[in-house]
Amino acid sequence: MSLRRRMSLAVTVGAVALLPLTATSAAAADLDAPNARAAAKVSADGTLVSGKNVVSSQRVAKGRYCVKVNSSVSLRNAVVLATPNSGRQTTLDVRRAPTGTCGFDASSITVYTYNAGYYANTWFTVAVL
């Protein structure tokens, strides 16, 4: 291999190494939920880990979360299910109707998480069917 070709290859490889890995990050945010209108995996700190037709999620207080769905998804007559993703004995209470916890926002799902009857932060998955 000629010196010119090796230098060209080195410059190309170096340039590729400097490219941001945004494509991988964006793909990780997609949640495969073909039969759900919306779905989300939410971390204990309220971060939206992955989702489908979900705009945002946040923890507003210990054990109290708001998951905002896309405006194209109606929660009015939806079935909303949630399950904890932790190994602890956690109970979830899910509300699809607007609550004061989430500012009475009609496009937000309120999730309350408990451990032994007390509010507790935990990972969870929520689905809108």
CSV table of N, CA and C in Angstrom, one decimal:
chain,number,residue,atom,x,y,z
A,1,MET,N,0.9,-1.2,0.0
A,1,MET,CA,0.0,0.0,0.0
A,1,MET,C,0.9,1.2,0.0
A,2,SER,N,0.6,2.2,-0.8
A,2,SER,CA,1.4,3.4,-1.0
A,2,SER,C,1.2,4.3,0.3
A,3,LEU,N,2.2,5.1,0.5
A,3,LEU,CA,2.2,6.1,1.6
A,3,LEU,C,0.9,7.0,1.5
A,4,ARG,N,0.7,7.5,0.3
A,4,ARG,CA,-0.5,8.4,0.1
A,4,ARG,C,-1.8,7.7,0.4
A,5,ARG,N,-1.9,6.4,0.0
A,5,ARG,CA,-3.1,5.7,0.3
A,5,ARG,C,-3.3,5.4,1.8
A,6,ARG,N,-2.2,5.1,2.5
A,6,ARG,CA,-2.2,4.8,3.9
A,6,ARG,C,-2.6,6.1,4.7
A,7,MET,N,-2.1,7.3,4.3
A,7,MET,CA,-2.4,8.5,4.9
A,7,MET,C,-3.9,8.9,4.7
A,8,SER,N,-4.4,8.6,3.5
A,8,SER,CA,-5.8,8.9,3.2
A,8,SER,C,-6.7,8.0,4.0
A,9,LEU,N,-6.3,6.7,4.2
A,9,LEU,CA,-7.1,5.8,5.0
A,9,LEU,C,-7.1,6.3,6.5
A,10,ALA,N,-5.9,6.7,7.0
A,10,ALA,CA,-5.8,7.1,8.3
A,10,ALA,C,-6.7,8.4,8.6
A,11,VAL,N,-6.7,9.3,7.7
A,11,VAL,CA,-7.5,10.5,7.8
A,11,VAL,C,-9.0,10.1,7.8
A,12,THR,N,-9.4,9.2,6.9
A,12,THR,CA,-10.8,8.8,6.8
A,12,THR,C,-11.2,8.1,8.1
A,13,VAL,N,-10.4,7.2,8.6
A,13,VAL,CA,-10.7,6.5,9.9
A,13,VAL,C,-10.8,7.5,11.0
A,14,GLY,N,-9.9,8.4,11.1
A,14,GLY,CA,-9.9,9.5,12.1
A,14,GLY,C,-11.2,10.3,12.1
A,15,ALA,N,-11.6,10.7,10.9
A,15,ALA,CA,-12.8,11.5,10.7
A,15,ALA,C,-14.0,10.7,11.1
A,16,VAL,N,-14.1,9.4,10.8
A,16,VAL,CA,-15.2,8.6,11.2
A,16,VAL,C,-15.3,8.4,12.8
A,17,ALA,N,-14.1,8.3,13.4
A,17,ALA,CA,-14.1,8.2,14.8
A,17,ALA,C,-14.6,9.5,15.5
A,18,LEU,N,-14.5,10.6,14.9
A,18,LEU,CA,-15.0,11.8,15.5
A,18,LEU,C,-16.5,12.1,15.3
A,19,LEU,N,-17.2,11.3,14.5
A,19,LEU,CA,-18.6,11.4,14.3
A,19,LEU,C,-19.4,11.1,15.5
A,20,PRO,N,-20.4,11.9,15.9
A,20,PRO,CA,-21.2,11.6,17.0
A,20,PRO,C,-22.0,10.3,16.8
A,21,LEU,N,-22.3,9.6,17.9
A,21,LEU,CA,-23.1,8.4,17.8
A,21,LEU,C,-24.6,8.7,18.1
A,22,THR,N,-25.1,9.6,17.4
A,22,THR,CA,-26.5,10.0,17.6
A,22,THR,C,-27.5,9.0,17.1
A,23,ALA,N,-27.2,8.3,16.0
A,23,ALA,CA,-28.1,7.3,15.5
A,23,ALA,C,-28.3,6.2,16.5
A,24,THR,N,-27.3,5.7,17.2
A,24,THR,CA,-27.4,4.7,18.2
A,24,THR,C,-28.3,5.2,19.3
A,25,SER,N,-28.1,6.4,19.8
A,25,SER,CA,-28.8,6.9,20.9
A,25,SER,C,-30.3,7.0,20.6
A,26,ALA,N,-30.6,7.5,19.4
A,26,ALA,CA,-32.0,7.7,19.0
A,26,ALA,C,-32.7,6.3,18.9
A,27,ALA,N,-32.0,5.3,18.4
A,27,ALA,CA,-32.6,4.0,18.2
A,27,ALA,C,-32.9,3.4,19.6
A,28,ALA,N,-32.1,3.7,20.6
A,28,ALA,CA,-32.3,3.1,21.9
A,28,ALA,C,-33.6,3.7,22.5
A,29,ALA,N,-34.0,4.8,22.1
A,29,ALA,CA,-35.2,5.4,22.7
A,29,ALA,C,-36.5,4.9,22.2
A,30,ASP,N,-36.5,4.1,21.1
A,30,ASP,CA,-37.7,3.5,20.5
A,30,ASP,C,-38.0,2.2,21.3
A,31,LEU,N,-39.3,2.1,21.6
A,31,LEU,CA,-39.8,0.9,22.3
A,31,LEU,C,-40.6,0.1,21.4
A,32,ASP,N,-40.3,-1.2,21.3
A,32,ASP,CA,-41.1,-2.1,20.4
A,32,ASP,C,-42.3,-2.6,21.1
A,33,ALA,N,-43.4,-2.0,20.8
A,33,ALA,CA,-44.7,-2.3,21.4
A,33,ALA,C,-45.8,-2.3,20.3
A,34,PRO,N,-45.8,-3.3,19.4
A,34,PRO,CA,-46.7,-3.2,18.3
A,34,PRO,C,-48.2,-3.1,18.5
A,35,ASN,N,-48.7,-3.6,19.7
A,35,ASN,CA,-50.1,-3.6,19.9
A,35,ASN,C,-50.5,-2.5,20.9
A,36,ALA,N,-49.6,-1.7,21.3
A,36,ALA,CA,-49.9,-0.6,22.3
A,36,ALA,C,-50.0,0.7,21.5
A,37,ARG,N,-50.9,1.5,21.9
A,37,ARG,CA,-51.0,2.9,21.3
A,37,ARG,C,-49.8,3.7,21.8
A,38,ALA,N,-49.4,3.5,23.0
A,38,ALA,CA,-48.3,4.2,23.6
A,38,ALA,C,-47.7,3.3,24.7
A,39,ALA,N,-46.4,3.5,24.9
A,39,ALA,CA,-45.7,2.7,26.0
A,39,ALA,C,-44.5,3.4,26.4
A,40,ALA,N,-44.0,3.1,27.6
A,40,ALA,CA,-42.8,3.8,28.1
A,40,ALA,C,-42.1,2.9,29.2
A,41,LYS,N,-40.8,3.0,29.1
A,41,LYS,CA,-40.0,2.4,30.2
A,41,LYS,C,-39.4,3.7,30.9
A,42,VAL,N,-39.7,3.8,32.2
A,42,VAL,CA,-39.3,4.9,33.0
A,42,VAL,C,-38.4,4.5,34.1
A,43,SER,N,-37.3,5.2,34.3
A,43,SER,CA,-36.3,4.9,35.4
A,43,SER,C,-36.8,5.5,36.7
A,44,ALA,N,-36.2,5.0,37.8
A,44,ALA,CA,-36.6,5.5,39.1
A,44,ALA,C,-36.5,7.0,39.3
A,45,ASP,N,-35.6,7.6,38.6
A,45,ASP,CA,-35.5,9.1,38.7
A,45,ASP,C,-36.4,9.8,37.8
A,46,GLY,N,-37.3,9.1,37.0
A,46,GLY,CA,-38.3,9.7,36.2
A,46,GLY,C,-37.8,9.9,34.7
A,47,THR,N,-36.6,9.5,34.4
A,47,THR,CA,-36.1,9.6,33.0
A,47,THR,C,-36.8,8.6,32.1
A,48,LEU,N,-37.2,9.1,30.9
A,48,LEU,CA,-37.8,8.2,29.9
A,48,LEU,C,-36.7,7.4,29.3
A,49,VAL,N,-36.6,6.2,29.5
A,49,VAL,CA,-35.6,5.3,29.0
A,49,VAL,C,-35.9,4.9,27.5
A,50,SER,N,-37.1,4.5,27.3
A,50,SER,CA,-37.6,4.2,25.9
A,50,SER,C,-39.1,4.4,25.9
A,51,GLY,N,-39.6,4.7,24.7
A,51,GLY,CA,-41.0,4.9,24.5
A,51,GLY,C,-41.5,4.8,23.1
A,52,LYS,N,-42.8,4.7,23.1
A,52,LYS,CA,-43.6,4.7,21.8
A,52,LYS,C,-44.7,5.7,22.0
A,53,ASN,N,-44.8,6.7,21.2
A,53,ASN,CA,-45.8,7.8,21.3
A,53,ASN,C,-45.9,8.4,22.7
A,54,VAL,N,-44.7,8.6,23.3
A,54,VAL,CA,-44.6,9.2,24.6
A,54,VAL,C,-43.7,10.4,24.4
A,55,VAL,N,-44.2,11.6,24.9
A,55,VAL,CA,-43.4,12.8,24.8
A,55,VAL,C,-42.4,13.0,25.8
A,56,SER,N,-42.8,12.7,27.1
A,56,SER,CA,-41.8,12.9,28.2
A,56,SER,C,-42.3,12.1,29.4
A,57,SER,N,-41.4,12.0,30.4
A,57,SER,CA,-41.7,11.5,31.7
A,57,SER,C,-40.9,12.2,32.7
A,58,GLN,N,-41.5,12.3,33.9
A,58,GLN,CA,-40.7,12.9,35.0
A,58,GLN,C,-41.2,12.4,36.4
A,59,ARG,N,-40.3,12.4,37.3
A,59,ARG,CA,-40.7,12.2,38.7
A,59,ARG,C,-41.0,13.5,39.4
A,60,VAL,N,-42.2,13.7,39.9
A,60,VAL,CA,-42.5,15.0,40.5
A,60,VAL,C,-42.3,15.1,42.0
A,61,ALA,N,-42.2,13.9,42.6
A,61,ALA,CA,-42.0,13.7,44.0
A,61,ALA,C,-41.7,12.3,44.2
A,62,LYS,N,-41.2,11.9,45.4
A,62,LYS,CA,-40.9,10.5,45.7
A,62,LYS,C,-42.1,9.6,45.4
A,63,GLY,N,-41.9,8.7,44.5
A,63,GLY,CA,-42.9,7.7,44.2
A,63,GLY,C,-44.1,8.3,43.3
A,64,ARG,N,-43.9,9.5,42.8
A,64,ARG,CA,-45.0,10.1,42.0
A,64,ARG,C,-44.4,10.5,40.6
A,65,TYR,N,-45.0,9.9,39.5
A,65,TYR,CA,-44.5,10.1,38.2
A,65,TYR,C,-45.6,10.6,37.2
A,66,CYS,N,-45.2,11.4,36.2
A,66,CYS,CA,-46.1,11.8,35.1
A,66,CYS,C,-45.5,11.3,33.8
A,67,VAL,N,-46.3,10.6,33.0
A,67,VAL,CA,-45.8,10.1,31.7
A,67,VAL,C,-46.8,10.8,30.7
A,68,LYS,N,-46.2,11.7,29.9
A,68,LYS,CA,-47.0,12.4,28.9
A,68,LYS,C,-47.0,11.7,27.5
A,69,VAL,N,-48.2,11.4,27.0
A,69,VAL,CA,-48.3,10.7,25.7
A,69,VAL,C,-48.5,11.8,24.6
A,70,ASN,N,-48.2,11.3,23.4
A,70,ASN,CA,-48.3,12.2,22.2
A,70,ASN,C,-49.8,12.6,22.1
A,71,SER,N,-50.0,13.8,21.5
A,71,SER,CA,-51.4,14.3,21.4
A,71,SER,C,-52.3,13.5,20.5
A,72,SER,N,-51.7,12.6,19.7
A,72,SER,CA,-52.5,11.7,18.8
A,72,SER,C,-53.1,10.6,19.6
A,73,VAL,N,-52.7,10.3,20.8
A,73,VAL,CA,-53.1,9.2,21.7
A,73,VAL,C,-54.1,9.7,22.7
A,74,SER,N,-55.4,9.2,22.6
A,74,SER,CA,-56.4,9.6,23.6
A,74,SER,C,-56.4,8.7,24.7
A,75,LEU,N,-56.4,9.2,25.9
A,75,LEU,CA,-56.4,8.4,27.2
A,75,LEU,C,-57.8,8.2,27.7
A,76,ARG,N,-58.8,9.0,27.0
A,76,ARG,CA,-60.1,9.0,27.5
A,76,ARG,C,-60.8,7.6,27.7
A,77,ASN,N,-60.7,6.8,26.8
A,77,ASN,CA,-61.3,5.4,26.9
A,77,ASN,C,-60.2,4.3,26.8
A,78,ALA,N,-59.0,4.7,27.1
A,78,ALA,CA,-57.9,3.7,27.0
A,78,ALA,C,-57.8,2.8,28.2
A,79,VAL,N,-57.2,1.7,28.0
A,79,VAL,CA,-56.8,0.8,29.1
A,79,VAL,C,-55.3,1.1,29.3
A,80,VAL,N,-55.0,1.5,30.6
A,80,VAL,CA,-53.6,1.8,30.9
A,80,VAL,C,-53.1,0.8,31.9
A,81,LEU,N,-52.0,0.1,31.6
A,81,LEU,CA,-51.4,-0.9,32.5
A,81,LEU,C,-50.0,-0.5,32.8
A,82,ALA,N,-49.6,-0.9,34.0
A,82,ALA,CA,-48.2,-0.6,34.4
A,82,ALA,C,-47.7,-1.7,35.3
A,83,THR,N,-46.4,-1.9,35.2
A,83,THR,CA,-45.7,-3.0,36.0
A,83,THR,C,-44.4,-2.5,36.5
A,84,PRO,N,-44.0,-2.8,37.7
A,84,PRO,CA,-42.7,-2.4,38.2
A,84,PRO,C,-41.6,-3.2,37.5
A,85,ASN,N,-40.5,-2.6,37.3
A,85,ASN,CA,-39.3,-3.3,36.7
A,85,ASN,C,-38.2,-3.6,37.8
A,86,SER,N,-38.5,-3.5,39.0
A,86,SER,CA,-37.5,-3.7,40.0
A,86,SER,C,-37.8,-5.1,40.7
A,87,GLY,N,-36.8,-5.6,41.4
A,87,GLY,CA,-37.0,-6.8,42.1
A,87,GLY,C,-37.7,-6.7,43.5
A,88,ARG,N,-37.9,-5.4,43.9
A,88,ARG,CA,-38.5,-5.2,45.2
A,88,ARG,C,-40.0,-5.5,45.1
A,89,GLN,N,-40.6,-5.6,46.3
A,89,GLN,CA,-42.1,-5.7,46.4
A,89,GLN,C,-42.7,-4.4,46.2
A,90,THR,N,-43.0,-4.0,45.0
A,90,THR,CA,-43.5,-2.7,44.7
A,90,THR,C,-44.9,-2.8,44.2
A,91,THR,N,-45.7,-1.8,44.6
A,91,THR,CA,-47.1,-1.7,44.2
A,91,THR,C,-47.2,-0.5,43.3
A,92,LEU,N,-48.0,-0.5,42.2
A,92,LEU,CA,-48.2,0.6,41.4
A,92,LEU,C,-49.7,1.0,41.4
A,93,ASP,N,-50.0,2.3,41.3
A,93,ASP,CA,-51.3,2.8,41.2
A,93,ASP,C,-51.3,3.7,40.0
A,94,VAL,N,-52.0,3.4,38.9
A,94,VAL,CA,-52.0,4.1,37.7
A,94,VAL,C,-53.3,4.9,37.4
A,95,ARG,N,-53.2,6.1,37.0
A,95,ARG,CA,-54.4,6.9,36.7
A,95,ARG,C,-54.3,7.5,35.3
A,96,ARG,N,-55.3,7.2,34.5
A,96,ARG,CA,-55.3,7.8,33.2
A,96,ARG,C,-56.1,9.1,33.1
A,97,ALA,N,-57.0,9.3,34.1
A,97,ALA,CA,-57.7,10.6,34.2
A,97,ALA,C,-56.8,11.7,34.8
A,98,PRO,N,-57.0,12.9,34.4
A,98,PRO,CA,-56.1,14.0,34.8
A,98,PRO,C,-56.1,14.1,36.4
A,99,THR,N,-54.9,14.3,36.9
A,99,THR,CA,-54.7,14.4,38.3
A,99,THR,C,-53.9,15.7,38.7
A,100,GLY,N,-54.1,16.2,39.9
A,100,GLY,CA,-53.3,17.3,40.3
A,100,GLY,C,-51.8,17.1,40.3
A,101,THR,N,-51.4,15.9,40.5
A,101,THR,CA,-50.0,15.5,40.5
A,101,THR,C,-49.4,15.9,39.2
A,102,CYS,N,-50.1,15.7,38.1
A,102,CYS,CA,-49.5,16.0,36.8
A,102,CYS,C,-50.2,17.3,36.2
A,103,GLY,N,-50.6,18.2,37.0
A,103,GLY,CA,-51.2,19.5,36.6
A,103,GLY,C,-52.5,19.4,35.8
A,104,PHE,N,-53.3,18.3,36.1
A,104,PHE,CA,-54.6,18.1,35.4
A,104,PHE,C,-54.4,18.1,33.9
A,105,ASP,N,-53.3,17.5,33.4
A,105,ASP,CA,-53.0,17.4,32.0
A,105,ASP,C,-53.7,16.2,31.5
A,106,ALA,N,-54.6,16.3,30.5
A,106,ALA,CA,-55.4,15.2,29.9
A,106,ALA,C,-54.6,14.3,29.1
A,107,SER,N,-53.3,14.6,28.8
A,107,SER,CA,-52.5,13.7,28.0
A,107,SER,C,-51.4,13.1,28.9
A,108,SER,N,-51.5,13.2,30.2
A,108,SER,CA,-50.5,12.6,31.1
A,108,SER,C,-51.1,11.5,31.9
A,109,ILE,N,-50.3,10.5,32.1
A,109,ILE,CA,-50.7,9.3,32.9
A,109,ILE,C,-49.9,9.5,34.3
A,110,THR,N,-50.6,9.4,35.4
A,110,THR,CA,-50.0,9.5,36.7
A,110,THR,C,-49.7,8.1,37.2
A,111,VAL,N,-48.5,7.9,37.7
A,111,VAL,CA,-48.1,6.6,38.2
A,111,VAL,C,-47.6,6.8,39.6
A,112,TYR,N,-48.2,6.2,40.6
A,112,TYR,CA,-47.8,6.2,42.0
A,112,TYR,C,-47.1,4.9,42.3
A,113,THR,N,-45.9,4.9,42.9
A,113,THR,CA,-45.2,3.7,43.2
A,113,THR,C,-45.0,3.6,44.7
A,114,TYR,N,-45.3,2.4,45.3
A,114,TYR,CA,-45.2,2.2,46.7
A,114,TYR,C,-44.4,0.9,47.0
A,115,ASN,N,-43.8,1.0,48.2
A,115,ASN,CA,-43.1,-0.2,48.8
A,115,ASN,C,-43.5,-0.3,50.2
A,116,ALA,N,-44.2,-1.3,50.7
A,116,ALA,CA,-44.6,-1.5,52.0
A,116,ALA,C,-45.6,-0.4,52.4
A,117,GLY,N,-46.4,0.1,51.5
A,117,GLY,CA,-47.3,1.2,51.8
A,117,GLY,C,-46.8,2.6,51.8
A,118,TYR,N,-45.5,2.8,51.5
A,118,TYR,CA,-44.9,4.1,51.5
A,118,TYR,C,-44.5,4.4,50.0
A,119,TYR,N,-44.6,5.7,49.7
A,119,TYR,CA,-44.0,6.1,48.4
A,119,TYR,C,-42.6,5.7,48.2
A,120,ALA,N,-42.3,5.1,47.1
A,120,ALA,CA,-40.9,4.6,46.8
A,120,ALA,C,-40.6,4.8,45.3
A,121,ASN,N,-39.4,5.2,45.0
A,121,ASN,CA,-39.0,5.4,43.6
A,121,ASN,C,-38.6,4.0,43.1
A,122,THR,N,-39.1,3.8,41.9
A,122,THR,CA,-38.7,2.5,41.2
A,122,THR,C,-38.9,2.6,39.7
A,123,TRP,N,-38.2,1.8,39.0
A,123,TRP,CA,-38.4,1.6,37.5
A,123,TRP,C,-39.7,1.0,37.2
A,124,PHE,N,-40.4,1.4,36.1
A,124,PHE,CA,-41.6,0.8,35.7
A,124,PHE,C,-41.8,0.9,34.2
A,125,THR,N,-42.7,0.1,33.7
A,125,THR,CA,-43.2,0.1,32.3
A,125,THR,C,-44.7,0.4,32.3
A,126,VAL,N,-45.1,1.3,31.4
A,126,VAL,CA,-46.5,1.6,31.3
A,126,VAL,C,-46.9,1.4,29.9
A,127,ALA,N,-48.2,0.9,29.6
A,127,ALA,CA,-48.7,0.7,28.3
A,127,ALA,C,-50.1,1.2,28.2
A,128,VAL,N,-50.4,1.8,27.0
A,128,VAL,CA,-51.7,2.3,26.7
A,128,VAL,C,-52.3,1.5,25.6
A,129,LEU,N,-53.4,0.8,25.9
A,129,LEU,CA,-54.0,-0.1,25.0
A,129,LEU,C,-55.3,0.4,24.4
